[in-house]
Coordinates of C-alpha atoms in Angstrom, one line a residue:
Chain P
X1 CA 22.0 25.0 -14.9
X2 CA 21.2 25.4 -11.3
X3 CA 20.4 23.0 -9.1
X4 CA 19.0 23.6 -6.1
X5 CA 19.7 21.5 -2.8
X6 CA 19.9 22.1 0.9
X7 CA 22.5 21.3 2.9
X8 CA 22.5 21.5 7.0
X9 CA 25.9 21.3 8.6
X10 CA 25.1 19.5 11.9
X11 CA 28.1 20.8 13.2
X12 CA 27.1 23.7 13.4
X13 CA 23.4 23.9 13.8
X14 CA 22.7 25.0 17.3
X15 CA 18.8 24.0 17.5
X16 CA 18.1 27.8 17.9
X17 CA 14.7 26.7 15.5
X18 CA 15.2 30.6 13.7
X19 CA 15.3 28.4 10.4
X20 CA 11.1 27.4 11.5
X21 CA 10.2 31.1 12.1
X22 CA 11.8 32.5 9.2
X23 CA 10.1 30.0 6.8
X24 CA 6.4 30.7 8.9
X25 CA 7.0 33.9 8.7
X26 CA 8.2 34.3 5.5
X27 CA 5.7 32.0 4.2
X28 CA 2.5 32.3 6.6
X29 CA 2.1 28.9 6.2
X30 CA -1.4 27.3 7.7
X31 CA -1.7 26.9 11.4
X32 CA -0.5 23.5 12.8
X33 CA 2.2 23.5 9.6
X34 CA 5.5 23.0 10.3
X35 CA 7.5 23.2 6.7
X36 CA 10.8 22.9 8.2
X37 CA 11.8 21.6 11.8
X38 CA 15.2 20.8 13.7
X39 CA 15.8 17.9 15.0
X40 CA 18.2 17.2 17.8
X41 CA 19.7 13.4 18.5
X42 CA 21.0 12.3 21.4
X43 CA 19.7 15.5 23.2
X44 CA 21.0 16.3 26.3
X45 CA 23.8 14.0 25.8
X46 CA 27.8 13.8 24.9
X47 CA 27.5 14.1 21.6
X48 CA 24.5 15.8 20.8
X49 CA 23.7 16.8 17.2
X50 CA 20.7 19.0 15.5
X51 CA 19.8 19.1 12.2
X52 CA 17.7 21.7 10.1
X53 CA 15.4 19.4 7.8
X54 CA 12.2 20.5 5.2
X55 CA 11.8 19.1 1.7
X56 CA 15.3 18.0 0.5
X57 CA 13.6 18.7 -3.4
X58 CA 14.6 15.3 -4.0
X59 CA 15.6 14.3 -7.9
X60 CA 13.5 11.4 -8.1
X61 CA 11.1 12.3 -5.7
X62 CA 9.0 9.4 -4.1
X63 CA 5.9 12.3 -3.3
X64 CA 5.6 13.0 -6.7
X65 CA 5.9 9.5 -7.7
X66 CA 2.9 8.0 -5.7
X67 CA 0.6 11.3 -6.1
X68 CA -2.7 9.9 -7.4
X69 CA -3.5 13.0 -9.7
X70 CA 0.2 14.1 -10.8
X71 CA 0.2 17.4 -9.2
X72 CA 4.1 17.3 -8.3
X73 CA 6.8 18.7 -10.8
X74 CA 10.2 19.7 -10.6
X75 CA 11.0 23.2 -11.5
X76 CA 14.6 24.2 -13.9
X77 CA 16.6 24.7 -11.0
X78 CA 15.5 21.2 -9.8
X79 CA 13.0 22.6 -7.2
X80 CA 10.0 20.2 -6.2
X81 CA 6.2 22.1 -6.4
X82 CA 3.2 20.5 -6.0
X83 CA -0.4 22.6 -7.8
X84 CA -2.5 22.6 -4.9
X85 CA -5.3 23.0 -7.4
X86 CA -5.4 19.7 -8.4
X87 CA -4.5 17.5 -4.9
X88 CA -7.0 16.0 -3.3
X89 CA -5.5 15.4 0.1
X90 CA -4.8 11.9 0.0
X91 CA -2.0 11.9 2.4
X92 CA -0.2 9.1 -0.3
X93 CA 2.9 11.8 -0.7
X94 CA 3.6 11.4 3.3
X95 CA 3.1 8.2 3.6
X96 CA 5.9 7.7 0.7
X97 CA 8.2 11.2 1.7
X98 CA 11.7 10.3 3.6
X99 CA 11.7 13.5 5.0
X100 CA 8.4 13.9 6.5
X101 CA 8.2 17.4 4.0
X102 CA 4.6 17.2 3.1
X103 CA 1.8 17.8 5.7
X104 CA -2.0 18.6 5.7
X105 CA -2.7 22.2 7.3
X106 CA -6.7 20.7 8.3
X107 CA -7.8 18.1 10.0
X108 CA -11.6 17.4 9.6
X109 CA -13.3 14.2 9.8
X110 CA -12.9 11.4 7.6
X111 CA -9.2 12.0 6.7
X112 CA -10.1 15.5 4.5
X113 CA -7.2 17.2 5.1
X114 CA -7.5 19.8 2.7
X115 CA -4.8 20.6 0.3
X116 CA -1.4 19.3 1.3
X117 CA 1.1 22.2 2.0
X118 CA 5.1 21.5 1.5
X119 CA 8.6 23.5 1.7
X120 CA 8.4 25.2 -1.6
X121 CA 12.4 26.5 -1.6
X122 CA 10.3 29.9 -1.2
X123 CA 10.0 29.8 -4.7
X124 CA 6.2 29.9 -4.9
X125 CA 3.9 27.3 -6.9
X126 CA 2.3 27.5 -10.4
X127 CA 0.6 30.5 -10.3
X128 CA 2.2 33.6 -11.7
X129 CA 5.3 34.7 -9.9
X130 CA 4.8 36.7 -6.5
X131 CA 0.8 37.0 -7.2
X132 CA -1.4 37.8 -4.1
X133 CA -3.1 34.2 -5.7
X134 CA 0.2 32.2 -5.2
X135 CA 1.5 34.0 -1.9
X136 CA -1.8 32.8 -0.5
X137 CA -1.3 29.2 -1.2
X138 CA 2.5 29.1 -1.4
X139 CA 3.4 31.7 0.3
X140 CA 6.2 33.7 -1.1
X141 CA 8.5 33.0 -4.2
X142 CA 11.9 34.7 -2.8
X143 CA 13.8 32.4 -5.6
X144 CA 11.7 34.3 -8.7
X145 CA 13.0 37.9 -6.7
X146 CA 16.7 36.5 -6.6
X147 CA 17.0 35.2 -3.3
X148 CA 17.6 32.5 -1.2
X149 CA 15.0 30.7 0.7
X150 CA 14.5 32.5 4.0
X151 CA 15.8 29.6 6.3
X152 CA 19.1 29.6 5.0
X153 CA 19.5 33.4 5.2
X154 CA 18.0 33.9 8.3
X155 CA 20.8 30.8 10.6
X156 CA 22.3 32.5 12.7
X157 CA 25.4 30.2 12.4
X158 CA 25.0 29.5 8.7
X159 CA 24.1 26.0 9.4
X160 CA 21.8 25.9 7.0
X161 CA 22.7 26.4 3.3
X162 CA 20.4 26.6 -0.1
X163 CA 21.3 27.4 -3.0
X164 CA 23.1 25.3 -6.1
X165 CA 24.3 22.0 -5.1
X166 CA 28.0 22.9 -6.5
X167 CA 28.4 26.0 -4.7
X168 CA 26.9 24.7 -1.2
X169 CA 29.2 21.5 -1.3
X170 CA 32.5 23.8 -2.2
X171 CA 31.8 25.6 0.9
X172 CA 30.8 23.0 3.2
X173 CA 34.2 20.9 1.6
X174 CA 36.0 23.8 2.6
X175 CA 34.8 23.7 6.2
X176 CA 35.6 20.4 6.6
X177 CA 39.0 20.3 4.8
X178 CA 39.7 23.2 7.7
X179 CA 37.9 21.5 10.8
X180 CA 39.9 18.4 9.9
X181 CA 37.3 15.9 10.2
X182 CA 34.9 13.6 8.4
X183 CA 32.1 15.1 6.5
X184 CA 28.7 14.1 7.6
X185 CA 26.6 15.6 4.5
X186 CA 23.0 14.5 6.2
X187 CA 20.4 13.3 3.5
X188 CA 22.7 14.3 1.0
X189 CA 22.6 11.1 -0.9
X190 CA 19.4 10.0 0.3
X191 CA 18.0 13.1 -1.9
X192 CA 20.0 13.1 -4.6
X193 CA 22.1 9.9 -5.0
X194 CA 25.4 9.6 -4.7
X195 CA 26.5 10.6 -8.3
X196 CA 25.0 13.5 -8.5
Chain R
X1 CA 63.2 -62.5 8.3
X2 CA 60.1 -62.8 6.7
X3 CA 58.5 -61.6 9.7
X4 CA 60.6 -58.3 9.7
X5 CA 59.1 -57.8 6.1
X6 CA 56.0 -58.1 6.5
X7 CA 56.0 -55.7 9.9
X8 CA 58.0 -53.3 7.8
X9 CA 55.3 -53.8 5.1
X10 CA 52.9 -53.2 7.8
X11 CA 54.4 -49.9 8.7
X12 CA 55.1 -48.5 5.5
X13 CA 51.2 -49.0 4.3
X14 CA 50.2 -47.1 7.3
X15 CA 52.2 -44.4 7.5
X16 CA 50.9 -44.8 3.5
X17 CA 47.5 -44.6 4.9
X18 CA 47.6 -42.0 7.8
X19 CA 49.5 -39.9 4.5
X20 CA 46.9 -40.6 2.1
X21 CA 44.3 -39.0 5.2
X22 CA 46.3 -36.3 5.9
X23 CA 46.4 -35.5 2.6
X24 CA 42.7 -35.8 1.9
X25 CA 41.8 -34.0 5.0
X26 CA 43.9 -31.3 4.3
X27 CA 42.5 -31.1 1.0
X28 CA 38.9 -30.0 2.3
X29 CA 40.1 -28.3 4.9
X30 CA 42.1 -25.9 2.8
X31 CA 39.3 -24.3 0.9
X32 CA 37.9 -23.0 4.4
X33 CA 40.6 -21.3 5.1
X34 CA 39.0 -18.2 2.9
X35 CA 36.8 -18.3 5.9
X36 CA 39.2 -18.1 8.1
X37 CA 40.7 -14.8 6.4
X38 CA 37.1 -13.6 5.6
X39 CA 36.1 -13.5 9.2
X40 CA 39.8 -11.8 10.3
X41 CA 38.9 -9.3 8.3
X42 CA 35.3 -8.7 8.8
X43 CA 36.2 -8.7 13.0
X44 CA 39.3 -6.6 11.7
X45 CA 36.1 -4.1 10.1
X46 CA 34.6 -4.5 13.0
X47 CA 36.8 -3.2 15.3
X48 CA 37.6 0.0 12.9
X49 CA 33.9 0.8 12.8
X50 CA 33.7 0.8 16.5
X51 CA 36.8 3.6 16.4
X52 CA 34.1 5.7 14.9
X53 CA 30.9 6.0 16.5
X54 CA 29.4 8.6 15.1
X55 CA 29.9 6.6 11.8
X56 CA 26.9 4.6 13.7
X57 CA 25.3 7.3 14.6
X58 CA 24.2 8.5 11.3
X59 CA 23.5 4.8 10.6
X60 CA 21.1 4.8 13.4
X61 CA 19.6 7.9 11.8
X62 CA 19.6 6.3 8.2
X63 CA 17.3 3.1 10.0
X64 CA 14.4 5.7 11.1
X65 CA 16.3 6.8 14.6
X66 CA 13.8 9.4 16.0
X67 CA 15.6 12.3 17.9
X68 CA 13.8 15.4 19.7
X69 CA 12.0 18.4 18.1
X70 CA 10.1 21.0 19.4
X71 CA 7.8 20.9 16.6
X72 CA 4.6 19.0 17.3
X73 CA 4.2 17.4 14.0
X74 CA 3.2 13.6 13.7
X75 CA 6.6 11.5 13.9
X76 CA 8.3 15.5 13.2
X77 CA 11.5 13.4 15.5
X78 CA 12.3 10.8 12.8
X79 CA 14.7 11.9 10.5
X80 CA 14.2 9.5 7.6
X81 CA 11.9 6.9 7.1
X82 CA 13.1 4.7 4.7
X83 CA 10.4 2.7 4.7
X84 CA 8.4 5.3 2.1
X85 CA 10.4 4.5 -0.6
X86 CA 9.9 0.4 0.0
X87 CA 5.9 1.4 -0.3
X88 CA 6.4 3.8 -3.2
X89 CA 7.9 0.5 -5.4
X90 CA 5.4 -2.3 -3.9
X91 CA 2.4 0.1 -4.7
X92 CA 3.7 1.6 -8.1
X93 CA 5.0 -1.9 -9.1
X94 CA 3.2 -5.0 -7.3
X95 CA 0.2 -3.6 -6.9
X96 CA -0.4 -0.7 -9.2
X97 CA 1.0 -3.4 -11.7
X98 CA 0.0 -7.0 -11.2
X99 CA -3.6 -6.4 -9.5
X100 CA -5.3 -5.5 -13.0
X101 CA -4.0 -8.9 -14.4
X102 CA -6.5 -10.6 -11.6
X103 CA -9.6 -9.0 -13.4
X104 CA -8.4 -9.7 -16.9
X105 CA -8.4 -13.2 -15.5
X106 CA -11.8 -13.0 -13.7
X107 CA -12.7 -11.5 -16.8
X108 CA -11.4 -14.1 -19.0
X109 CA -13.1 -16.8 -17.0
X110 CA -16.5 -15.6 -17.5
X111 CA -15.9 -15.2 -20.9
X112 CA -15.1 -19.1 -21.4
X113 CA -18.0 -19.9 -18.6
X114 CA -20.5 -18.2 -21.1
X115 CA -18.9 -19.7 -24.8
X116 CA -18.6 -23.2 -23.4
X117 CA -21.9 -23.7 -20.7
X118 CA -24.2 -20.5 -21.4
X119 CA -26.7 -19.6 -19.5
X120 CA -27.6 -22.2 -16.4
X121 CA -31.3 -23.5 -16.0
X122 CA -33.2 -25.8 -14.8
X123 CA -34.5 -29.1 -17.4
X124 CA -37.5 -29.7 -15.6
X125 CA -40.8 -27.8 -16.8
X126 CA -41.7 -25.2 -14.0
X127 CA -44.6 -26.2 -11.7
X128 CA -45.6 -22.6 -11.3
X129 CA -45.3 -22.9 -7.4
X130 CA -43.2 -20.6 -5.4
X131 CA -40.8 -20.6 -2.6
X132 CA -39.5 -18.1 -0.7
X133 CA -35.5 -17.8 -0.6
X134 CA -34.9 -14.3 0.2
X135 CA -36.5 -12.6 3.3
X136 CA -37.2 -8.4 2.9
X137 CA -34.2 -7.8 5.4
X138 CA -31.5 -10.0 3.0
X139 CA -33.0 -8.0 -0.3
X140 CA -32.5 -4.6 1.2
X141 CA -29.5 -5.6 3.0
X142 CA -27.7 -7.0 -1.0
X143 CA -28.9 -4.3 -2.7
X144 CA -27.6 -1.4 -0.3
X145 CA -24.5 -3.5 -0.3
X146 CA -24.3 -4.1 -3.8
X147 CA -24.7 -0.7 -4.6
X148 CA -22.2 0.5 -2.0
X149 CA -19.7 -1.6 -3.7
X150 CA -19.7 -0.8 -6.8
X151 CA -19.2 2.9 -5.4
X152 CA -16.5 1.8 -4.0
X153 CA -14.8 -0.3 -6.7
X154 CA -15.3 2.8 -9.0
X155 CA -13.8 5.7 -7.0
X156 CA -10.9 3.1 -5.2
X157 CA -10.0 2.0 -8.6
X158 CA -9.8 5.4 -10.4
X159 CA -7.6 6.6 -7.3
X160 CA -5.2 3.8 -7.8
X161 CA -5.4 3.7 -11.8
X162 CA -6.4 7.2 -12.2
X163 CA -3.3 8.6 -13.0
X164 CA -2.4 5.7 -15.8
X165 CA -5.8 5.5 -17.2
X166 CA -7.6 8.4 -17.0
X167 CA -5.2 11.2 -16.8
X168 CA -4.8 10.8 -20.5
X169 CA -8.4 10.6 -21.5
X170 CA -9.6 13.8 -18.6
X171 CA -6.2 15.9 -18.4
X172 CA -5.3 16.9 -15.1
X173 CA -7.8 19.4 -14.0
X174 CA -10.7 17.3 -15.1
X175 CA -9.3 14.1 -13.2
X176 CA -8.4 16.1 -10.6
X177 CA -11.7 17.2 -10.1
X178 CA -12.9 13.7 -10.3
X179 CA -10.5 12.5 -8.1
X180 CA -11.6 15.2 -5.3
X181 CA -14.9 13.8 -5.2
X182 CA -13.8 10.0 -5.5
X183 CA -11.9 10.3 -2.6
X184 CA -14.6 12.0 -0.4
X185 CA -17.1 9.4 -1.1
X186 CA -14.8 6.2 -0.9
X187 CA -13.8 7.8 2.5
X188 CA -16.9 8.6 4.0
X189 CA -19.0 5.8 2.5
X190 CA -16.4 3.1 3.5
X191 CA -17.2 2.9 7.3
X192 CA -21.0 2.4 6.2
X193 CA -19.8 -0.3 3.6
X194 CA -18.1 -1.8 6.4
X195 CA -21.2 -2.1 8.9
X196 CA -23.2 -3.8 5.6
X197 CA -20.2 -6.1 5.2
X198 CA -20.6 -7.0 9.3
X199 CA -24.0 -7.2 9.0
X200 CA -24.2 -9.5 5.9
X201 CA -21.5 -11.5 7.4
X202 CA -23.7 -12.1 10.9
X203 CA -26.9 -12.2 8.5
X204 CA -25.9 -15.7 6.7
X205 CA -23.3 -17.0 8.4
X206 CA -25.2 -20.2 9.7
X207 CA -26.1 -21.0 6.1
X208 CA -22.6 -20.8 5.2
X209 CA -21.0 -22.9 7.8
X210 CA -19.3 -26.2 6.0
X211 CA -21.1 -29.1 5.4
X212 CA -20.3 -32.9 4.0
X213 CA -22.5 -32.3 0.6
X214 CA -19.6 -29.6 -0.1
X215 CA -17.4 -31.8 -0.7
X216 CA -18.7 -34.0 -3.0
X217 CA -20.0 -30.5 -4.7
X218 CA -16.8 -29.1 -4.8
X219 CA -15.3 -32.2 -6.5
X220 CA -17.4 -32.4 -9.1
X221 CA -17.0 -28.5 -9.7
X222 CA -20.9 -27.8 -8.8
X223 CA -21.4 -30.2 -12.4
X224 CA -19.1 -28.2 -14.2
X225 CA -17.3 -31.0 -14.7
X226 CA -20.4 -33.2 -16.4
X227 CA -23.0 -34.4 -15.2
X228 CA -26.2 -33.3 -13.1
X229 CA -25.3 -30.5 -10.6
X230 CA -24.7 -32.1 -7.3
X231 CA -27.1 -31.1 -4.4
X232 CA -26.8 -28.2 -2.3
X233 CA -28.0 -26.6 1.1
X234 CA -29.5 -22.9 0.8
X235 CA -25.7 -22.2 -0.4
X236 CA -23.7 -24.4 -2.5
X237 CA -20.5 -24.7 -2.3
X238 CA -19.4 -21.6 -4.4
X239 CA -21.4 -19.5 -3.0
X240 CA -20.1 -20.6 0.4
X241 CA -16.7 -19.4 -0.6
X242 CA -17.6 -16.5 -2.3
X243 CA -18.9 -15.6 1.6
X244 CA -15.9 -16.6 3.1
X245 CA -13.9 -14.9 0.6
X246 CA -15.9 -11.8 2.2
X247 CA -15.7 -13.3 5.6
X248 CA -12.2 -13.2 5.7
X249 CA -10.3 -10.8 3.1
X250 CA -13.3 -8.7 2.6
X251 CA -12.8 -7.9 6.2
X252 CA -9.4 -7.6 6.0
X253 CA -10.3 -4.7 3.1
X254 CA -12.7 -3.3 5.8
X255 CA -10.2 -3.4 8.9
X256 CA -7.3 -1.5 6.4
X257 CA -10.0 1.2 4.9
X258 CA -10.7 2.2 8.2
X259 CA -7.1 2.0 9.4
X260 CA -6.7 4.5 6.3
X261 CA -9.8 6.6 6.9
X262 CA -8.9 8.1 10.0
X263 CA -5.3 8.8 9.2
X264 CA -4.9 11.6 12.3
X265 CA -5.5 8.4 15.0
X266 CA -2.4 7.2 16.6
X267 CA -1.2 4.8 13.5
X268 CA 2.1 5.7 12.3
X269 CA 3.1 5.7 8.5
X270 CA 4.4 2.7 8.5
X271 CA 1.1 1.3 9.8
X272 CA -0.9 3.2 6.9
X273 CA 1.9 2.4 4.1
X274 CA 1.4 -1.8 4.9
X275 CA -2.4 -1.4 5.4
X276 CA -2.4 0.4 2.0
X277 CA -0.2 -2.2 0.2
X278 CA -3.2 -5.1 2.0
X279 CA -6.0 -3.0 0.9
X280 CA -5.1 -2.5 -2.3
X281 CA -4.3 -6.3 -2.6
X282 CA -7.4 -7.6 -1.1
X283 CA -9.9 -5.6 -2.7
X284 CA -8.9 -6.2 -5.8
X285 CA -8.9 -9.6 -5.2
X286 CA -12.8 -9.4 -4.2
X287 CA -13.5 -7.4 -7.4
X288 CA -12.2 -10.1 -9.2
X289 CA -14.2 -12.6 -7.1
X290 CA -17.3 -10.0 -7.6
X291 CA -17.0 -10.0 -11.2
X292 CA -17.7 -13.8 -11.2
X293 CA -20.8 -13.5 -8.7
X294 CA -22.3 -10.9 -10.6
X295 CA -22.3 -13.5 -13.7
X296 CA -23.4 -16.5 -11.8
X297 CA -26.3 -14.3 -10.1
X298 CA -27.6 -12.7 -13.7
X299 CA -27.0 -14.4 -16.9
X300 CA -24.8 -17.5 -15.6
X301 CA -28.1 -18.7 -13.4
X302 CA -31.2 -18.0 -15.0
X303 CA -33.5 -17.1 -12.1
X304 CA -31.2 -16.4 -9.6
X305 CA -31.9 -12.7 -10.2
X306 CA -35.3 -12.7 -10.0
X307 CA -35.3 -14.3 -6.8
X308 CA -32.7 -11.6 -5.3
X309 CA -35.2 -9.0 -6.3
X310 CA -38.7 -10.5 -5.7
X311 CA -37.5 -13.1 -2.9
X312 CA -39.3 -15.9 -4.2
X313 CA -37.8 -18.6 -6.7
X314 CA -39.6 -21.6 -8.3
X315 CA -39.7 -24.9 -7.1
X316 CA -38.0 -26.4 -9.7
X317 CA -35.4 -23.5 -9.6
X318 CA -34.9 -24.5 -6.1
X319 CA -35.2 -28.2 -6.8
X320 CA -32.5 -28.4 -9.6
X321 CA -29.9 -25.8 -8.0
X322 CA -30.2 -26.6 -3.6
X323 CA -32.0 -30.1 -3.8
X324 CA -31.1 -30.4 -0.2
X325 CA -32.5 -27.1 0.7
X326 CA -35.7 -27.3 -1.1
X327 CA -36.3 -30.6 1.2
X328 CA -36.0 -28.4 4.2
X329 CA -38.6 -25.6 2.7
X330 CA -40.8 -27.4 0.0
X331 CA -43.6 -27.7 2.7
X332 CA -43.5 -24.3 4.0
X333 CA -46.4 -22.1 2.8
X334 CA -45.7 -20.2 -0.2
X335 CA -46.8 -18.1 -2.8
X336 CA -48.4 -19.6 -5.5
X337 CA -47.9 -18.0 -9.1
X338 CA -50.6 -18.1 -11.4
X339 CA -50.5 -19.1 -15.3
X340 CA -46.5 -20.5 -16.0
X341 CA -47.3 -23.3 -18.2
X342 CA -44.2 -21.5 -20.1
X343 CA -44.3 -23.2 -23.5
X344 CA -40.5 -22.4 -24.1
X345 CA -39.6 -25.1 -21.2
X346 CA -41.0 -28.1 -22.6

């Protein structure tokens, strides 16, 4: 069986931020929502490295751990959703997330942030697959129509891979084997532990 | 010749001695030497890591280091906090784990308090006469209070339990539903809880402020521990802690809600995930601590209701629970109750 990771190759990611637009685009997420972001260290300096980050879809994920009302489950090919029908926008899933994934689209008074909105591996939410119901909350479900999600298509320097974790190491293993250097797999074992 | 002896015997027992120390300090030395190697090899380590830096680097990131982004999400620069995970295992262990054990306890103590003394009441016969104990303001000020908190008990402890407890018994679209309302009304009625919590504090503070006849109230646990109860300003002892239980932790609970309430301020998660972990702590503390006032103040103390709701308590009520009170008031002008020659108090 699949399982699906991400994996950002900071030597090659070139903070060109196409990986944001293609998933707001792609998505329509809510205004203000960021699902996936680049983050550059060091910037400006000797040295300087970017990295592509969103929901890693981790395999024991602290979000869905801490949820309040259970709404977080982990699809077959090891995807993390969240049923926006049940959350109540407690912000607990933030709070607990490594990655800074999950975010809240309004901000009212009071902490009611509406429904919390996530990197869904464009592979939708609970309702059925590419309904004009799930699209509106989830935006769209690329996975359920055989592709990839639309970050990782649209990096211009393939940077940026999705996909199953076996396939996306073998290639990124084969980059490094012919850069010569030491791999630097960000979040890799953060997300998914070390064995895996 | 004998002298040459004995100087040779002189030498040989301390070249015998400076041996025997050698020896022995060698002998404690030795075992540091591990130490010695140890640190080689750790400065050895060291100096190979240093080779490296971008080996640091991703360390630095690992520890929370925030870089630049163009997005303008809330911390969108920090890479990993680590620190999500620590909260996810206090909360989900400590707290979501331990805290329930401090209500079986409160719970358990009022059980004993009511098998072994039953309900608390006064020997003497009641005189019928009146005093006043409660003014309008401090009624209305408990009861909006009261009521407020036990809102807020309900909905924080279904959030926090919810998901153990009730998920079973409502499925997950009926406790969701629940839960949707829960949280709006713990969040928006928590600042006005907070105000009644200020205001009760300022209201009885004076009352409360320590005095000698604690002491000797406290060490004979307010005549739990036999004999007559000892005497007691407007507020005995107990009821002095109980308010600065609320004094202190209650505000605590306060100061953390709010830090919680207004999550889009400039407090980071770090910030919200310790205030969480305090707020969770401290307020189940205080229901703990409530659980035993709300005994004491109904069917632990008889009369000690009816005086929260009318105000006024009897003279032998106040006479028998805060003798040194009643001094101060017995003389003031009161109500005076009709009838009471209560035939079940003789």
């Amino acid at each position: 069986m699949a399982r699906m990771k991400f994996l950002c190759d900071a030597e090659r990611c070139i903070e060109c931020n196409s990986c944001v637009t293609a998933c707001k685009n792609a998505n329509e997420v809510p205004w203000g929502v960021n699902r996936r972001r680049v983050v550059t260290l060091n910037d400006g300096m000797p040295g300087e490295k970017s990295i592509s980050v969103a929901c890693m879809h981790c395999s024991d994920a602290p979000c869905a751990a801490v949820c309040p009302v259970d709404c977080f489950y982990t699809t077959d090919d090891g995807i993390v959703l969240h049923d926006k029908d049940l959350c109540i926008g407690c912000g607990y899933c933030s709070y607990a997330c490594p990655f800074g994934a999950p975010q809240y689209p309004q901000q009212e008074a009071f902490g009611v942030r509406g429904k919390m909105d996530k990197c869904t591996f464009c592979a939708g939410g609970p309702e059925a697959d590419n309904s004009p119901a799930e699209f509106e909350k989830y935006g769209a479900n690329r996975i359920a129509q055989g592709k990839l999600p639309a970050c990782a298509e649209m990096c211009s320097t393939k940077a940026l891979l999705a996909g199953d974790g076996d396939m996306i190491s073998a290639v990124y293993r084969e980059r490094v084997l012919n850069r010569s250097g030491r791999p630097q797999t960000w979040g890799w074992d953060r997300a998914y532990g070390s064995s895996i | 010749m004998a002298e040459t002896r004995s100087r040779m015997t002189g030498r040989r027992r301390r070249s015998m001695l400076w041996s025997f120390a050698a020896i022995l300090a060698l002998a404690v030395l030795a075992p540091f030497g591990g130490y010695v190697y140890v640190g080689l090899q750790e400065a050895q380590a060291q100096e190979e890591q240093t080779v490296n830096p971008r080996s640091e680097y991703w360390r630095e990131v690992r520890r929370g280091a925030e870089g630049y982004t163009s997005v303008a999400n809330p911390e969108g620069g920090v890479l990993i906090n680590g620190e999500g995970n620590n909260w996810r295992q206090l909360r989900n262990g400590v707290v979501a784990t331990y805290t329930p054990w401090l209500l079986a306890v409160a719970l358990g103590g009022i059980a004993l308090m009511w098998l072994f003394k039953g309900a608390h009441k006064p020997e003497e016969p009641d005189s019928g006469r009146m005093v006043q104990r409660w003014s309008l303001w401090s009624r209305v000020l408990h009861w909006v209070v009261a009521t407020l908190f036990i809102v807020m008990a309900f909905t924080g402890t279904s959030l926090l339990f919810g998901r153990a407890v009730l998920i079973p018994w409502l499925g997950h679209e009926g406790f969701a539903a629940y839960a949707a309302y829960a949280i709006s009304m713990h969040n928006y009625i928590g600042p006005f809880f907070s105000v009644g919590i200020l205001l009760m504090i300022l209201t009885w503070i004076r009352d409360n402020l320590p005095r000698a006849a604690d002491l000797q109230w406290l060490k004979r646990g307010g005549g739990l521990l036999g004999g007559k109860q000892p005497p007691s300003g407007k507020f005995n002892a107990g009821e002095k802690l109980w308010f600065w239980f609320i004094a202190i932790f209650g505000t605590i609970a306060c100061v953390t809600g709010l830090v919680l309430d207004f999550p889009n301020l400039v407090q980071s998660r770090e910030t919200m995930q310790m205030a969480n972990l305090v707020h969770g702590i401290t307020t189940m503390l205080w229901i703990s601590f409530f659980l035993g006032h709300v005994y004491m103040g109904t069917v632990g103390t008889e009369g000690a209701l009816s005086g929260m709701i009318s105000g006024n308590v009897s003279e032998n009520w106040a006479r028998h629970h805060h003798a040194l009170w009643y001094e101060e008031v017995k003389d003031q002008e009161a109500p005076v109750r009709k009838v009471p020659t209560s035939p079940q108090r003789t």
